[in-house]
Structures are given as C-alpha cells and as structure tokens.
C-alpha cells in the first residue's frame, strides 16, 4: 500500500455463497439474541442479566437495545459499508440484536434476522448503484475517509501509553511509531505503513503494564513477609481469624453465568464457524480501519489491526459476559483476524468453531487472570478509549474531506454544521456516527440544490 490510501472499490455485488452466508449468520445471531445468550452491543450486555432473570420485560430490553444501536446502524454501519464496499458488524449484528430480543417466539427470531440479512445483501447493491448515478456522487467522495482513518488509527497505542504511564513514555512511543511509519513507507512501500508501528506500540503498552504488575507483586510479597515477621509468623501462614468460609456473591454469579454459556457450547461453536467464514469470504471487516484494508486486499494488515483491537475488548467482553450471562455475538473478535488469513471456507469454519469453544470454556479462567493483573486490565480500558478517540477524530476529519470533495466550501459548511448542531442538541446521534451521517445528508442536500439549479457539482 502506498503512503496514501487510494479509493476503495465499492462493489456490493455479492456471490450466492456470500449472500447465503450473510443471511444464515444474521438468522443465527438473531436466534441467539432471542435466547439472551449473546448480543453484539457492549452497552446492551449489562442489561441482559435482568432480562435473563425475569426482572424486566422483552419489550423494555428491546427499547434499550434499539436506543443504543440505531445511531450506529444508520450513522456508521450503512455509510461505512457503502463507502468501502465491505460489510461491517454494526450493519449486520446490531439490528439482529434488536430483532432477536423483539421477537416473541423462538421461530420468529431467525426469520426476522434472516430477512434483515437479505435486505443488506440485496438492498445495498441497489442503493450503491443509485447513489453513484447521482450528479453529486457522495459515496465516491466518502472514500476520502480511508486515509485519515487508517493513519490516525495507528496512534491509539500512543494515546493509551500516555494516559496510563505518563506523557514522557507516551512521547517516546509516539516518536518510535513515527519513525517506523517513515521507515516502512521508504523501505516497504507495499505494506500498510501503520502496521509495524501499531505492533510496536501495543507491545510497548503491554510491556509497561506487565512490568508494573511484576513490581507491584514483588512489593506486596516483601510487605507481607515484613508483616509476618513482625507478628512472629512464617510468610505463608494464614492470619488468625481469617477464612470465614463466606462465598463472594460476585464469584457465585460469575460461576453460574459461565456455566450457563458452557451448556450452549455447540450453539456457540456454530456461531464461531459462521463468523470466521464471513471474515474468510473477504466481504466483511471488523472495524472502520479494517473495512478499507479488506477493500484494498490487505488481509494480513487487516488481521493485525483487528487483533490489536481485540486486546482492548477482551476484558470488557469477558467481565460483562460473566456478570450478565450474555456473551458477545462475535466472541472476543479473534475469529476475525484468523478468518481473514485462512485459505478456504471449510478451514475457516473449523477454526471458528474451535476458537469460540476455547473462548467460552476459558471465560472463568480469564476472569481470574484479569483479577490478578490490574495494570494489564487497565491497559485494555485505555486501549479501548484510545481507539474511540482516534477514530472519532479520523472519522470527523475524513467526513470533512468527503464534504469538501463533493461540495467544496458549501459541503464543509453543511456537514460541519450538522455535526455541530448534533453536539449542541445533546448528541442525538453518537459522535462516531454523526459525521458520516452528516456526509450522507449533505450529499442528498447538494443533489436537491443541483436539481433546483442552485449548485454545480465540484469537478474531480
């Protein structure tokens, strides 16, 4: 890949195998959501415990899911799919969350989910063709979002390091990443320049976190030994009066949730097979940056980006799954990078099933490990926040570039004005989805102005 990202192909003409995979997977995810075994929206998962235990109604849970999902579906998922030509989880799995919880009967949930999958694979191509035929082609303009998304996303480990370990280490990490990007552009022009930089940045973050936890444990052992010596005990002896035998209620809850998910292991294995297969077909990207990399055929770089992204979400998904009894529809998202790299669909299905089986069986163990590594757990939270911040800036900047490409200053005025109006109105639409949605609205407005002979499209 060159130093700038060229326009992605936006063809959305899926093969029969791809269409059937999307429809079947949407049907399956809606069915699993109906059973309250898993949802895609991380914000909905904490509400699932009350639903599972019968303390809230299906309609109330549906309202929560819809309210937390609709902005991402139409503000981010649909525009990203149309501009990149690659499907994404916000477009596919947020609606199946809602439809699955909404369905009053088990048999209805997969029908609704499958219907949504059919709408996506058959409707997007028509919408894509219609948009490209307009005098103001806002979908081609939206491909300008690719470069800022890919390159600014590279900085998320730097932000995470600066927040957790201070400005000095953050500055050092930033300098190292910048040097690697420049070196990669010069020496390996065919490689996405941000890939080596992200790898080193994430390794630095993990290294700092592990070192901090090791120092903390060493200090705790020293303090425990000193306290034991002062009381005349051996360092490993129990404290008098300890061990009441009471069971921590959170431990009991985590155990029952993990057992609930393990009982449905075969269903999760089928789900894993479907998710990994969809990734292997290369019509799906797990994130904003990944979508454009998949569109460019940069599958190794896409796998690397989604693997790093998973590091930020594994602790969140594991802890919310143990607390609520509802897993993530795409698991820890590790099936994404594996699927991108595998050579055939059958191998992808087998690997996806094994990945999900391993994840579900390891949930309790992962919860215990995270409890003993607080700095590593905090690193994942900082990673997740940094990913959100970098993508918000990248998507906003890319949206303004797209607006300028299709409408010059007028395009920037409308897109930026809509974004600022959303901010002033209390963020009716979440920030990450507000800018792409504003670009789509701007494209529609500019076409109307053209038909009224009030605007002449900007020449490319």
XYZ file of C-alpha atoms in Angstrom, residues 17 21 272-282 335 339 344-346 348-349 352:
21
model
C -22.345 -18.201 -1.352
C -23.651 -16.848 4.477
C -17.987 -19.152 15.651
C -17.907 -21.132 12.435
C -20.233 -18.614 10.791
C -18.329 -15.528 11.985
C -14.972 -16.911 10.852
C -16.457 -17.978 7.500
C -17.832 -14.486 6.896
C -14.395 -12.998 7.571
C -12.743 -15.540 5.261
C -15.024 -14.554 2.378
C -13.459 -11.048 2.476
C -12.250 -15.088 14.761
C -10.687 -15.767 9.111
C -10.545 -21.793 2.326
C -14.041 -21.663 3.863
C -14.017 -25.168 5.353
C -12.363 -21.169 8.468
C -15.497 -22.866 9.788
C -14.018 -20.518 14.086
